[in-house]
A tleap script that builds the chain and sets N, CA, C and O, in Angstrom:
source leaprc.protein.ff14SB
mol = sequence {
  NMET ARG LEU THR LEU ASP ASN PRO ALA PRO
  VAL ALA ALA PRO PHE GLY ASP ARG PHE ALA
  HIE VAL ALA ARG ILE ASP VAL GLY GLY GLY
  ALA LEU LEU MET LEU ALA GLY GLN VAL ALA
  VAL ASP ASP GLU GLY GLU VAL VAL ALA PRO
  GLY ASP PRO GLY THR GLN ALA GLU ARG ILE
  PHE GLU ILE VAL GLY GLY VAL LEU ALA ALA
  HIE GLY ALA SER PHE ASP ASP VAL LEU HIE
  ILE ARG THR PHE MET THR ASP LEU ALA ASP
  LEU PRO ALA TYR ALA ALA VAL ARG ARG ARG
  LEU PHE PRO GLY THR PRO PRO PRO ALA SER
  THR THR VAL GLU VAL SER LYS LEU PHE LEU
  PRO GLY ALA VAL LEU GLU VAL GLU VAL MET
  ALA VAL VAL ARG SER CARG
}
set mol.1.N position { -20.832 -3.622 -3.919 }
set mol.1.CA position { -19.673 -2.734 -3.631 }
set mol.1.C position { -19.970 -2.040 -2.323 }
set mol.1.O position { -21.094 -1.610 -2.063 }
set mol.2.N position { -18.927 -1.940 -1.496 }
set mol.2.CA position { -19.032 -1.253 -0.194 }
set mol.2.C position { -17.890 -0.404 0.088 }
set mol.2.O position { -16.755 -0.822 -0.142 }
set mol.3.N position { -18.102 0.813 0.592 }
set mol.3.CA position { -17.095 1.820 0.839 }
set mol.3.C position { -16.860 1.959 2.326 }
set mol.3.O position { -17.810 2.148 3.084 }
set mol.4.N position { -15.572 1.867 2.774 }
set mol.4.CA position { -15.260 2.112 4.157 }
set mol.4.C position { -14.147 3.165 4.214 }
set mol.4.O position { -13.153 3.059 3.495 }
set mol.5.N position { -14.313 4.160 5.052 }
set mol.5.CA position { -13.268 5.136 5.295 }
set mol.5.C position { -12.622 4.761 6.609 }
set mol.5.O position { -13.316 4.423 7.568 }
set mol.6.N position { -11.308 4.816 6.668 }
set mol.6.CA position { -10.610 4.152 7.793 }
set mol.6.C position { -9.333 4.890 8.180 }
set mol.6.O position { -8.658 5.471 7.331 }
set mol.7.N position { -9.016 4.859 9.454 }
set mol.7.CA position { -7.716 5.164 10.014 }
set mol.7.C position { -7.359 3.872 10.844 }
set mol.7.O position { -7.765 3.712 11.995 }
set mol.8.N position { -6.588 2.983 10.191 }
set mol.8.CA position { -6.303 1.714 10.889 }
set mol.8.C position { -5.621 1.842 12.245 }
set mol.8.O position { -4.671 2.613 12.381 }
set mol.9.N position { -6.060 1.142 13.197 }
set mol.9.CA position { -5.509 1.285 14.593 }
set mol.9.C position { -4.012 1.066 14.675 }
set mol.9.O position { -3.353 1.800 15.410 }
set mol.10.N position { -3.415 0.083 13.954 }
set mol.10.CA position { -1.990 -0.172 14.080 }
set mol.10.C position { -1.085 1.024 13.588 }
set mol.10.O position { 0.116 1.026 13.857 }
set mol.11.N position { -1.648 2.001 12.894 }
set mol.11.CA position { -0.873 3.069 12.328 }
set mol.11.C position { -1.393 4.396 12.961 }
set mol.11.O position { -2.581 4.715 12.911 }
set mol.12.N position { -0.459 5.124 13.539 }
set mol.12.CA position { -0.842 6.393 14.124 }
set mol.12.C position { -1.484 7.287 13.104 }
set mol.12.O position { -1.015 7.336 11.967 }
set mol.13.N position { -2.483 7.965 13.434 }
set mol.13.CA position { -3.180 8.961 12.616 }
set mol.13.C position { -2.921 10.374 13.286 }
set mol.13.O position { -3.767 10.911 14.001 }
set mol.14.N position { -1.764 10.899 13.019 }
set mol.14.CA position { -1.283 12.136 13.747 }
set mol.14.C position { -2.228 13.296 13.510 }
set mol.14.O position { -2.246 14.211 14.334 }
set mol.15.N position { -2.992 13.327 12.475 }
set mol.15.CA position { -3.924 14.425 12.268 }
set mol.15.C position { -5.331 14.143 12.704 }
set mol.15.O position { -6.293 14.788 12.287 }
set mol.16.N position { -5.414 13.150 13.563 }
set mol.16.CA position { -6.686 12.781 14.187 }
set mol.16.C position { -7.796 12.507 13.216 }
set mol.16.O position { -7.627 11.732 12.274 }
set mol.17.N position { -8.947 13.142 13.434 }
set mol.17.CA position { -10.086 12.859 12.573 }
set mol.17.C position { -10.315 13.824 11.498 }
set mol.17.O position { -11.431 13.937 10.991 }
set mol.18.N position { -9.241 14.575 11.100 }
set mol.18.CA position { -9.375 15.589 10.013 }
set mol.18.C position { -9.627 14.927 8.669 }
set mol.18.O position { -10.227 15.555 7.796 }
set mol.19.N position { -9.194 13.679 8.460 }
set mol.19.CA position { -9.440 12.948 7.208 }
set mol.19.C position { -9.212 11.450 7.455 }
set mol.19.O position { -8.579 11.069 8.439 }
set mol.20.N position { -9.718 10.628 6.577 }
set mol.20.CA position { -9.489 9.205 6.606 }
set mol.20.C position { -8.123 8.945 5.864 }
set mol.20.O position { -7.839 9.528 4.817 }
set mol.21.N position { -7.348 8.086 6.440 }
set mol.21.CA position { -6.063 7.808 5.758 }
set mol.21.C position { -6.247 6.851 4.580 }
set mol.21.O position { -5.382 6.770 3.708 }
set mol.22.N position { -7.371 6.125 4.550 }
set mol.22.CA position { -7.630 5.161 3.474 }
set mol.22.C position { -9.088 5.059 3.192 }
set mol.22.O position { -9.910 5.031 4.108 }
set mol.23.N position { -9.430 5.002 1.894 }
set mol.23.CA position { -10.775 4.647 1.475 }
set mol.23.C position { -10.645 3.263 0.888 }
set mol.23.O position { -9.827 3.021 0.000 }
set mol.24.N position { -11.483 2.332 1.405 }
set mol.24.CA position { -11.472 0.956 0.915 }
set mol.24.C position { -12.829 0.675 0.208 }
set mol.24.O position { -13.909 0.892 0.758 }
set mol.25.N position { -12.701 0.198 -0.999 }
set mol.25.CA position { -13.864 -0.169 -1.741 }
set mol.25.C position { -13.872 -1.675 -1.967 }
set mol.25.O position { -13.088 -2.187 -2.766 }
set mol.26.N position { -14.767 -2.397 -1.259 }
set mol.26.CA position { -14.814 -3.874 -1.377 }
set mol.26.C position { -15.635 -4.184 -2.602 }
set mol.26.O position { -16.769 -3.722 -2.728 }
set mol.27.N position { -15.079 -4.956 -3.502 }
set mol.27.CA position { -15.743 -5.400 -4.688 }
set mol.27.C position { -15.547 -6.891 -4.863 }
set mol.27.O position { -14.393 -7.315 -4.926 }
set mol.28.N position { -16.546 -7.702 -4.944 }
set mol.28.CA position { -16.401 -9.141 -5.127 }
set mol.28.C position { -15.597 -9.701 -3.994 }
set mol.28.O position { -15.932 -9.472 -2.832 }
set mol.29.N position { -14.493 -10.467 -4.305 }
set mol.29.CA position { -13.703 -11.077 -3.306 }
set mol.29.C position { -12.462 -10.244 -2.914 }
set mol.29.O position { -11.662 -10.696 -2.094 }
set mol.30.N position { -12.291 -9.035 -3.489 }
set mol.30.CA position { -11.168 -8.221 -3.187 }
set mol.30.C position { -11.560 -6.807 -2.831 }
set mol.30.O position { -12.734 -6.530 -2.583 }
set mol.31.N position { -10.596 -5.909 -2.802 }
set mol.31.CA position { -10.866 -4.503 -2.500 }
set mol.31.C position { -9.861 -3.608 -3.159 }
set mol.31.O position { -8.739 -4.014 -3.459 }
set mol.32.N position { -10.282 -2.360 -3.386 }
set mol.32.CA position { -9.366 -1.290 -3.849 }
set mol.32.C position { -9.092 -0.348 -2.728 }
set mol.32.O position { -10.028 0.129 -2.087 }
set mol.33.N position { -7.839 -0.057 -2.461 }
set mol.33.CA position { -7.440 0.884 -1.365 }
set mol.33.C position { -6.892 2.179 -2.023 }
set mol.33.O position { -6.069 2.149 -2.938 }
set mol.34.N position { -7.390 3.282 -1.512 }
set mol.34.CA position { -6.945 4.575 -1.954 }
set mol.34.C position { -6.465 5.303 -0.725 }
set mol.34.O position { -7.249 5.787 0.091 }
set mol.35.N position { -5.105 5.369 -0.612 }
set mol.35.CA position { -4.508 6.026 0.571 }
set mol.35.C position { -4.381 7.519 0.339 }
set mol.35.O position { -3.964 7.967 -0.730 }
set mol.36.N position { -4.747 8.281 1.359 }
set mol.36.CA position { -4.634 9.689 1.296 }
set mol.36.C position { -3.180 10.120 1.210 }
set mol.36.O position { -2.327 9.305 1.562 }
set mol.37.N position { -2.813 11.315 0.778 }
set mol.37.CA position { -1.464 11.744 0.724 }
set mol.37.C position { -0.833 11.667 2.091 }
set mol.37.O position { -1.368 12.182 3.073 }
set mol.38.N position { 0.350 10.994 2.141 }
set mol.38.CA position { 1.082 10.773 3.344 }
set mol.38.C position { 2.378 11.614 3.315 }
set mol.38.O position { 3.127 11.624 2.339 }
set mol.39.N position { 2.593 12.310 4.434 }
set mol.39.CA position { 3.850 13.081 4.613 }
set mol.39.C position { 4.644 12.428 5.776 }
set mol.39.O position { 4.121 11.663 6.586 }
set mol.40.N position { 5.876 12.774 5.791 }
set mol.40.CA position { 6.758 12.181 6.849 }
set mol.40.C position { 6.649 12.854 8.143 }
set mol.40.O position { 7.353 13.822 8.432 }
set mol.41.N position { 5.722 12.318 8.968 }
set mol.41.CA position { 5.594 12.829 10.253 }
set mol.41.C position { 5.705 11.744 11.305 }
set mol.41.O position { 5.524 10.561 11.013 }
set mol.42.N position { 5.999 12.144 12.510 }
set mol.42.CA position { 6.056 11.175 13.629 }
set mol.42.C position { 4.597 10.965 14.189 }
set mol.42.O position { 3.637 11.498 13.632 }
set mol.43.N position { 4.465 10.215 15.246 }
set mol.43.CA position { 3.175 9.894 15.778 }
set mol.43.C position { 2.419 11.146 16.328 }
set mol.43.O position { 1.199 11.130 16.486 }
set mol.44.N position { 3.178 12.204 16.605 }
set mol.44.CA position { 2.589 13.460 17.098 }
set mol.44.C position { 2.282 14.451 15.991 }
set mol.44.O position { 1.731 15.524 16.237 }
set mol.45.N position { 2.641 14.082 14.774 }
set mol.45.CA position { 2.377 15.026 13.698 }
set mol.45.C position { 3.504 15.982 13.330 }
set mol.45.O position { 3.326 16.900 12.530 }
set mol.46.N position { 4.675 15.746 13.936 }
set mol.46.CA position { 5.810 16.622 13.606 }
set mol.46.C position { 6.588 16.057 12.435 }
set mol.46.O position { 6.775 14.845 12.325 }
set mol.47.N position { 7.039 16.943 11.560 }
set mol.47.CA position { 7.771 16.522 10.352 }
set mol.47.C position { 9.129 15.833 10.742 }
set mol.47.O position { 9.897 16.327 11.567 }
set mol.48.N position { 9.352 14.705 10.111 }
set mol.48.CA position { 10.538 13.933 10.330 }
set mol.48.C position { 11.619 14.448 9.352 }
set mol.48.O position { 11.346 14.586 8.160 }
set mol.49.N position { 12.827 14.730 9.839 }
set mol.49.CA position { 13.939 15.150 9.032 }
set mol.49.C position { 13.524 16.257 8.033 }
set mol.49.O position { 13.512 16.018 6.825 }
set mol.50.N position { 13.195 17.420 8.511 }
set mol.50.CA position { 12.789 18.556 7.646 }
set mol.50.C position { 13.778 18.721 6.545 }
set mol.50.O position { 14.982 18.759 6.799 }
set mol.51.N position { 13.310 18.823 5.317 }
set mol.51.CA position { 14.137 19.071 4.124 }
set mol.51.C position { 14.905 17.889 3.556 }
set mol.51.O position { 15.564 18.040 2.527 }
set mol.52.N position { 14.849 16.740 4.172 }
set mol.52.CA position { 15.642 15.530 3.800 }
set mol.52.C position { 14.747 14.567 3.052 }
set mol.52.O position { 13.983 13.836 3.682 }
set mol.53.N position { 14.818 14.536 1.663 }
set mol.53.CA position { 13.959 13.725 0.895 }
set mol.53.C position { 14.143 12.209 1.074 }
set mol.53.O position { 13.166 11.465 0.988 }
set mol.54.N position { 15.358 11.743 1.317 }
set mol.54.CA position { 15.600 10.328 1.480 }
set mol.54.C position { 14.984 9.813 2.789 }
set mol.54.O position { 14.291 8.795 2.811 }
set mol.55.N position { 15.254 10.540 3.866 }
set mol.55.CA position { 14.687 10.130 5.152 }
set mol.55.C position { 13.148 10.305 5.164 }
set mol.55.O position { 12.438 9.497 5.763 }
set mol.56.N position { 12.658 11.330 4.521 }
set mol.56.CA position { 11.205 11.516 4.505 }
set mol.56.C position { 10.571 10.411 3.656 }
set mol.56.O position { 9.499 9.911 3.997 }
set mol.57.N position { 11.212 10.033 2.574 }
set mol.57.CA position { 10.627 8.901 1.787 }
set mol.57.C position { 10.548 7.590 2.560 }
set mol.57.O position { 9.577 6.838 2.469 }
set mol.58.N position { 11.632 7.342 3.340 }
set mol.58.CA position { 11.643 6.129 4.192 }
set mol.58.C position { 10.450 6.147 5.169 }
set mol.58.O position { 9.746 5.148 5.319 }
set mol.59.N position { 10.235 7.302 5.831 }
set mol.59.CA position { 9.160 7.430 6.842 }
set mol.59.C position { 7.813 7.329 6.109 }
set mol.59.O position { 6.935 6.622 6.603 }
set mol.60.N position { 7.606 7.960 5.014 }
set mol.60.CA position { 6.337 7.945 4.284 }
set mol.60.C position { 6.011 6.486 3.920 }
set mol.60.O position { 4.884 6.039 4.132 }
set mol.61.N position { 6.998 5.732 3.368 }
set mol.61.CA position { 6.663 4.358 2.977 }
set mol.61.C position { 6.521 3.421 4.177 }
set mol.61.O position { 5.832 2.405 4.082 }
set mol.62.N position { 7.164 3.748 5.308 }
set mol.62.CA position { 6.897 3.063 6.546 }
set mol.62.C position { 5.406 3.178 6.925 }
set mol.62.O position { 4.762 2.183 7.257 }
set mol.63.N position { 4.886 4.381 6.868 }
set mol.63.CA position { 3.455 4.655 7.110 }
set mol.63.C position { 2.600 3.905 6.120 }
set mol.63.O position { 1.660 3.208 6.503 }
set mol.64.N position { 2.924 4.045 4.833 }
set mol.64.CA position { 2.105 3.357 3.779 }
set mol.64.C position { 2.163 1.897 3.982 }
set mol.64.O position { 1.120 1.259 3.850 }
set mol.65.N position { 3.272 1.289 4.292 }
set mol.65.CA position { 3.347 -0.106 4.520 }
set mol.65.C position { 2.472 -0.606 5.697 }
set mol.65.O position { 1.881 -1.685 5.647 }
set mol.66.N position { 2.418 0.233 6.758 }
set mol.66.CA position { 1.524 -0.089 7.856 }
set mol.66.C position { 0.084 -0.037 7.502 }
set mol.66.O position { -0.685 -0.911 7.902 }
set mol.67.N position { -0.318 0.973 6.752 }
set mol.67.CA position { -1.726 1.080 6.322 }
set mol.67.C position { -2.078 -0.093 5.409 }
set mol.67.O position { -3.139 -0.700 5.553 }
set mol.68.N position { -1.156 -0.419 4.440 }
set mol.68.CA position { -1.431 -1.560 3.599 }
set mol.68.C position { -1.609 -2.836 4.360 }
set mol.68.O position { -2.568 -3.576 4.142 }
set mol.69.N position { -0.647 -3.108 5.293 }
set mol.69.CA position { -0.681 -4.307 6.092 }
set mol.69.C position { -1.954 -4.422 6.901 }
set mol.69.O position { -2.526 -5.506 7.018 }
set mol.70.N position { -2.397 -3.315 7.457 }
set mol.70.CA position { -3.634 -3.258 8.243 }
set mol.70.C position { -4.895 -3.730 7.438 }
set mol.70.O position { -5.908 -4.125 8.016 }
set mol.71.N position { -4.782 -3.669 6.072 }
set mol.71.CA position { -5.833 -4.015 5.177 }
set mol.71.C position { -5.534 -5.308 4.455 }
set mol.71.O position { -6.265 -5.662 3.530 }
set mol.72.N position { -4.491 -6.031 4.835 }
set mol.72.CA position { -4.198 -7.252 4.183 }
set mol.72.C position { -3.431 -7.125 2.905 }
set mol.72.O position { -3.426 -8.068 2.113 }
set mol.73.N position { -2.797 -6.040 2.661 }
set mol.73.CA position { -2.021 -5.846 1.425 }
set mol.73.C position { -0.582 -5.543 1.711 }
set mol.73.O position { -0.188 -5.404 2.869 }
set mol.74.N position { 0.240 -5.433 0.630 }
set mol.74.CA position { 1.683 -5.148 0.832 }
set mol.74.C position { 2.083 -4.274 -0.358 }
set mol.74.O position { 1.263 -3.881 -1.188 }
set mol.75.N position { 3.361 -3.997 -0.394 }
set mol.75.CA position { 3.930 -3.143 -1.516 }
set mol.75.C position { 3.698 -3.909 -2.857 }
set mol.75.O position { 3.613 -3.277 -3.910 }
set mol.76.N position { 3.598 -5.240 -2.820 }
set mol.76.CA position { 3.410 -5.992 -4.075 }
set mol.76.C position { 2.009 -5.727 -4.687 }
set mol.76.O position { 1.777 -6.014 -5.861 }
set mol.77.N position { 1.096 -5.184 -3.882 }
set mol.77.CA position { -0.276 -4.930 -4.326 }
set mol.77.C position { -0.476 -3.499 -4.724 }
set mol.77.O position { -1.612 -3.101 -4.983 }
set mol.78.N position { 0.572 -2.695 -4.788 }
set mol.78.CA position { 0.408 -1.284 -5.209 }
set mol.78.C position { 0.187 -1.200 -6.722 }
set mol.78.O position { 0.911 -1.836 -7.488 }
set mol.79.N position { -0.776 -0.447 -7.141 }
set mol.79.CA position { -1.082 -0.165 -8.532 }
set mol.79.C position { -0.490 1.112 -9.027 }
set mol.79.O position { 0.066 1.161 -10.125 }
set mol.80.N position { -0.602 2.180 -8.217 }
set mol.80.CA position { -0.222 3.506 -8.679 }
set mol.80.C position { 0.275 4.311 -7.452 }
set mol.80.O position { -0.214 4.207 -6.328 }
set mol.81.N position { 1.303 5.128 -7.792 }
set mol.81.CA position { 1.892 6.024 -6.755 }
set mol.81.C position { 1.856 7.429 -7.396 }
set mol.81.O position { 2.274 7.640 -8.534 }
set mol.82.N position { 1.328 8.377 -6.592 }
set mol.82.CA position { 1.297 9.744 -7.015 }
set mol.82.C position { 2.215 10.500 -6.021 }
set mol.82.O position { 1.975 10.431 -4.816 }
set mol.83.N position { 3.231 11.200 -6.480 }
set mol.83.CA position { 4.179 11.946 -5.620 }
set mol.83.C position { 4.136 13.387 -5.876 }
set mol.83.O position { 4.114 13.832 -7.023 }
set mol.84.N position { 4.123 14.126 -4.830 }
set mol.84.CA position { 4.213 15.579 -4.881 }
set mol.84.C position { 5.531 15.930 -4.245 }
set mol.84.O position { 5.777 15.535 -3.105 }
set mol.85.N position { 6.451 16.706 -4.980 }
set mol.85.CA position { 7.706 17.032 -4.458 }
set mol.85.C position { 7.896 18.562 -4.583 }
set mol.85.O position { 7.466 19.158 -5.570 }
set mol.86.N position { 8.535 19.186 -3.590 }
set mol.86.CA position { 8.840 20.580 -3.635 }
set mol.86.C position { 9.981 20.951 -4.533 }
set mol.86.O position { 10.115 22.111 -4.924 }
set mol.87.N position { 10.845 19.944 -4.885 }
set mol.87.CA position { 12.007 20.172 -5.753 }
set mol.87.C position { 12.328 18.875 -6.483 }
set mol.87.O position { 12.669 17.865 -5.868 }
set mol.88.N position { 12.209 18.923 -7.832 }
set mol.88.CA position { 12.494 17.676 -8.565 }
set mol.88.C position { 13.952 17.275 -8.526 }
set mol.88.O position { 14.303 16.155 -8.898 }
set mol.89.N position { 14.797 18.176 -8.083 }
set mol.89.CA position { 16.191 17.793 -7.844 }
set mol.89.C position { 16.320 16.756 -6.757 }
set mol.89.O position { 17.359 16.099 -6.688 }
set mol.90.N position { 15.333 16.564 -5.900 }
set mol.90.CA position { 15.283 15.546 -4.849 }
set mol.90.C position { 14.905 14.190 -5.391 }
set mol.90.O position { 14.938 13.211 -4.646 }
set mol.91.N position { 14.555 14.094 -6.632 }
set mol.91.CA position { 14.076 12.821 -7.222 }
set mol.91.C position { 15.096 11.643 -7.043 }
set mol.91.O position { 14.661 10.531 -6.743 }
set mol.92.N position { 16.377 11.842 -7.210 }
set mol.92.CA position { 17.263 10.652 -7.009 }
set mol.92.C position { 17.178 10.028 -5.608 }
set mol.92.O position { 17.191 8.805 -5.464 }
set mol.93.N position { 17.088 10.897 -4.566 }
set mol.93.CA position { 16.981 10.318 -3.228 }
set mol.93.C position { 15.686 9.543 -3.011 }
set mol.93.O position { 15.659 8.475 -2.400 }
set mol.94.N position { 14.599 10.141 -3.548 }
set mol.94.CA position { 13.308 9.504 -3.424 }
set mol.94.C position { 13.246 8.191 -4.271 }
set mol.94.O position { 12.743 7.154 -3.836 }
set mol.95.N position { 13.787 8.315 -5.493 }
set mol.95.CA position { 13.777 7.157 -6.400 }
set mol.95.C position { 14.576 5.975 -5.836 }
set mol.95.O position { 14.223 4.821 -6.079 }
set mol.96.N position { 15.637 6.252 -5.095 }
set mol.96.CA position { 16.426 5.167 -4.451 }
set mol.96.C position { 15.606 4.399 -3.512 }
set mol.96.O position { 15.688 3.171 -3.508 }
set mol.97.N position { 14.794 5.043 -2.689 }
set mol.97.CA position { 13.923 4.347 -1.758 }
set mol.97.C position { 12.883 3.556 -2.511 }
set mol.97.O position { 12.625 2.397 -2.188 }
set mol.98.N position { 12.288 4.164 -3.504 }
set mol.98.CA position { 11.234 3.456 -4.286 }
set mol.98.C position { 11.763 2.233 -4.951 }
set mol.98.O position { 11.109 1.190 -4.905 }
set mol.99.N position { 12.934 2.300 -5.580 }
set mol.99.CA position { 13.575 1.156 -6.241 }
set mol.99.C position { 13.737 -0.016 -5.290 }
set mol.99.O position { 13.476 -1.170 -5.630 }
set mol.100.N position { 14.194 0.334 -4.045 }
set mol.100.CA position { 14.391 -0.719 -3.087 }
set mol.100.C position { 13.065 -1.398 -2.661 }
set mol.100.O position { 13.033 -2.608 -2.436 }
set mol.101.N position { 11.995 -0.624 -2.555 }
set mol.101.CA position { 10.706 -1.153 -2.082 }
set mol.101.C position { 9.859 -1.771 -3.219 }
set mol.101.O position { 8.992 -2.613 -2.985 }
set mol.102.N position { 10.142 -1.325 -4.439 }
set mol.102.CA position { 9.405 -1.836 -5.651 }
set mol.102.C position { 10.409 -2.301 -6.655 }
set mol.102.O position { 10.595 -1.661 -7.690 }
set mol.103.N position { 11.079 -3.431 -6.372 }
set mol.103.CA position { 12.116 -3.895 -7.276 }
set mol.103.C position { 11.590 -4.574 -8.603 }
set mol.103.O position { 12.348 -4.776 -9.551 }
set mol.104.N position { 10.367 -4.885 -8.618 }
set mol.104.CA position { 9.772 -5.643 -9.784 }
set mol.104.C position { 9.797 -4.812 -11.033 }
set mol.104.O position { 9.910 -3.587 -10.994 }
set mol.105.N position { 9.690 -5.494 -12.125 }
set mol.105.CA position { 9.605 -4.891 -13.422 }
set mol.105.C position { 8.316 -5.385 -14.116 }
set mol.105.O position { 8.101 -6.591 -14.241 }
set mol.106.N position { 7.473 -4.455 -14.559 }
set mol.106.CA position { 7.569 -3.072 -14.360 }
set mol.106.C position { 7.107 -2.632 -12.943 }
set mol.106.O position { 6.282 -3.306 -12.326 }
set mol.107.N position { 7.637 -1.518 -12.443 }
set mol.107.CA position { 7.110 -1.012 -11.137 }
set mol.107.C position { 5.719 -0.455 -11.290 }
set mol.107.O position { 5.204 -0.350 -12.404 }
set mol.108.N position { 5.087 -0.086 -10.146 }
set mol.108.CA position { 3.720 0.432 -10.259 }
set mol.108.C position { 3.638 1.653 -11.175 }
set mol.108.O position { 4.630 2.339 -11.420 }
set mol.109.N position { 2.434 1.900 -11.670 }
set mol.109.CA position { 2.238 3.167 -12.429 }
set mol.109.C position { 2.569 4.388 -11.500 }
set mol.109.O position { 2.463 4.309 -10.276 }
set mol.110.N position { 2.971 5.506 -12.148 }
set mol.110.CA position { 3.439 6.568 -11.299 }
set mol.110.C position { 3.192 7.907 -11.918 }
set mol.110.O position { 3.237 8.080 -13.136 }
set mol.111.N position { 2.918 8.897 -11.011 }
set mol.111.CA position { 2.842 10.277 -11.374 }
set mol.111.C position { 3.615 11.032 -10.410 }
set mol.111.O position { 3.493 10.802 -9.206 }
set mol.112.N position { 4.475 11.998 -10.895 }
set mol.112.CA position { 5.294 12.805 -9.996 }
set mol.112.C position { 5.050 14.227 -10.400 }
set mol.112.O position { 5.107 14.547 -11.588 }
set mol.113.N position { 4.777 15.098 -9.449 }
set mol.113.CA position { 4.484 16.482 -9.662 }
set mol.113.C position { 5.278 17.353 -8.758 }
set mol.113.O position { 5.380 17.097 -7.558 }
set mol.114.N position { 5.874 18.442 -9.352 }
set mol.114.CA position { 6.556 19.446 -8.527 }
set mol.114.C position { 5.577 20.478 -8.040 }
set mol.114.O position { 4.806 21.011 -8.838 }
set mol.115.N position { 5.577 20.769 -6.813 }
set mol.115.CA position { 4.662 21.810 -6.222 }
set mol.115.C position { 5.516 22.850 -5.470 }
set mol.115.O position { 6.639 22.558 -5.058 }
set mol.116.N position { 4.976 24.047 -5.301 }
set mol.116.CA position { 5.773 25.104 -4.667 }
set mol.116.C position { 6.013 24.863 -3.175 }
set mol.116.O position { 7.063 25.228 -2.646 }
set mol.117.N position { 5.026 24.238 -2.488 }
set mol.117.CA position { 5.234 23.911 -1.109 }
set mol.117.C position { 4.146 22.944 -0.676 }
set mol.117.O position { 3.119 22.825 -1.344 }
set mol.118.N position { 4.367 22.240 0.458 }
set mol.118.CA position { 3.383 21.333 1.048 }
set mol.118.C position { 2.850 22.000 2.299 }
set mol.118.O position { 3.359 23.028 2.747 }
set mol.119.N position { 1.794 21.381 2.861 }
set mol.119.CA position { 1.127 22.062 3.986 }
set mol.119.C position { 1.804 22.101 5.283 }
set mol.119.O position { 1.381 22.819 6.190 }
set mol.120.N position { 2.883 21.324 5.413 }
set mol.120.CA position { 3.699 21.332 6.629 }
set mol.120.C position { 5.052 21.889 6.349 }
set mol.120.O position { 5.713 21.367 5.452 }
set mol.121.N position { 5.544 22.916 7.036 }
set mol.121.CA position { 6.898 23.410 6.810 }
set mol.121.C position { 7.956 22.336 7.037 }
set mol.121.O position { 7.924 21.637 8.050 }
set mol.122.N position { 8.883 22.203 6.109 }
set mol.122.CA position { 9.911 21.190 6.214 }
set mol.122.C position { 9.569 19.916 5.465 }
set mol.122.O position { 10.470 19.129 5.177 }
set mol.123.N position { 8.348 19.686 5.148 }
set mol.123.CA position { 7.901 18.516 4.358 }
set mol.123.C position { 8.291 18.735 2.865 }
set mol.123.O position { 7.937 19.771 2.302 }
set mol.124.N position { 8.965 17.846 2.254 }
set mol.124.CA position { 9.377 18.008 0.836 }
set mol.124.C position { 8.704 16.965 -0.045 }
set mol.124.O position { 8.800 17.060 -1.269 }
set mol.125.N position { 8.044 15.998 0.512 }
set mol.125.CA position { 7.370 14.918 -0.242 }
set mol.125.C position { 5.970 14.663 0.324 }
set mol.125.O position { 5.740 14.762 1.529 }
set mol.126.N position { 5.053 14.336 -0.570 }
set mol.126.CA position { 3.769 13.757 -0.164 }
set mol.126.C position { 3.406 12.726 -1.151 }
set mol.126.O position { 3.498 12.966 -2.355 }
set mol.127.N position { 2.983 11.546 -0.685 }
set mol.127.CA position { 2.723 10.396 -1.507 }
set mol.127.C position { 1.355 9.815 -1.316 }
set mol.127.O position { 0.940 9.536 -0.191 }
set mol.128.N position { 0.635 9.627 -2.426 }
set mol.128.CA position { -0.674 8.949 -2.431 }
set mol.128.C position { -0.416 7.600 -3.103 }
set mol.128.O position { 0.420 7.488 -4.000 }
set mol.129.N position { -1.145 6.584 -2.655 }
set mol.129.CA position { -1.006 5.216 -3.180 }
set mol.129.C position { -2.374 4.617 -3.433 }
set mol.129.O position { -3.311 4.816 -2.660 }
set mol.130.N position { -2.473 3.883 -4.525 }
set mol.130.CA position { -3.620 2.986 -4.737 }
set mol.130.C position { -3.150 1.591 -4.804 }
set mol.130.O position { -2.130 1.291 -5.425 }
set mol.131.N position { -3.912 0.691 -4.143 }
set mol.131.CA position { -3.488 -0.707 -4.066 }
set mol.131.C position { -4.671 -1.597 -4.115 }
set mol.131.O position { -5.798 -1.118 -3.992 }
set mol.132.N position { -4.479 -2.865 -4.286 }
set mol.132.CA position { -5.552 -3.858 -4.196 }
set mol.132.C position { -5.388 -4.780 -3.098 }
set mol.132.O position { -4.262 -5.067 -2.690 }
set mol.133.N position { -6.501 -5.290 -2.565 }
set mol.133.CA position { -6.411 -6.392 -1.616 }
set mol.133.C position { -6.966 -7.602 -2.423 }
set mol.133.O position { -8.161 -7.692 -2.707 }
set mol.134.N position { -6.078 -8.484 -2.758 }
set mol.134.CA position { -6.436 -9.584 -3.639 }
set mol.134.C position { -7.252 -10.629 -2.936 }
set mol.134.O position { -7.130 -10.848 -1.731 }
set mol.135.N position { -8.109 -11.284 -3.741 }
set mol.135.CA position { -8.911 -12.420 -3.228 }
set mol.135.C position { -7.849 -13.517 -2.836 }
set mol.135.O position { -6.905 -13.776 -3.581 }
set mol.136.N position { -8.040 -14.114 -1.693 }
set mol.136.CA position { -7.107 -15.127 -1.266 }
set mol.136.C position { -7.795 -16.500 -1.262 }
set mol.136.O position { -7.167 -17.504 -0.926 }
savepdb mol mol.pdb
quit
């Protein structure tokens, strides 16, 4: 087993070296990916569409998709999604994006938590993902 902490080059790491965006654990012929919580920011770290859960969900999953691709995985390889929301009333907008990206049945395991606020003003969602890199 081997652990690698990574900020993949094809995906902007707007918070620099403050944390790794993904921990990769190589086991046998595959790997487990644990993505850090992602918020909807642009390449400079500014919140995208402050207060808009649908647009923020789109941006978050754009970032997640880039990190997965950089490690040879895709949305089909996602095992679990943990979502932190500042208002559960925003769930329909977020769920619409998730249903489009994860149309399979059953979808990945999921945990959703309402929190009072996130670390960036205007951010209403934060998403953590676990995925596998399958042996090919």
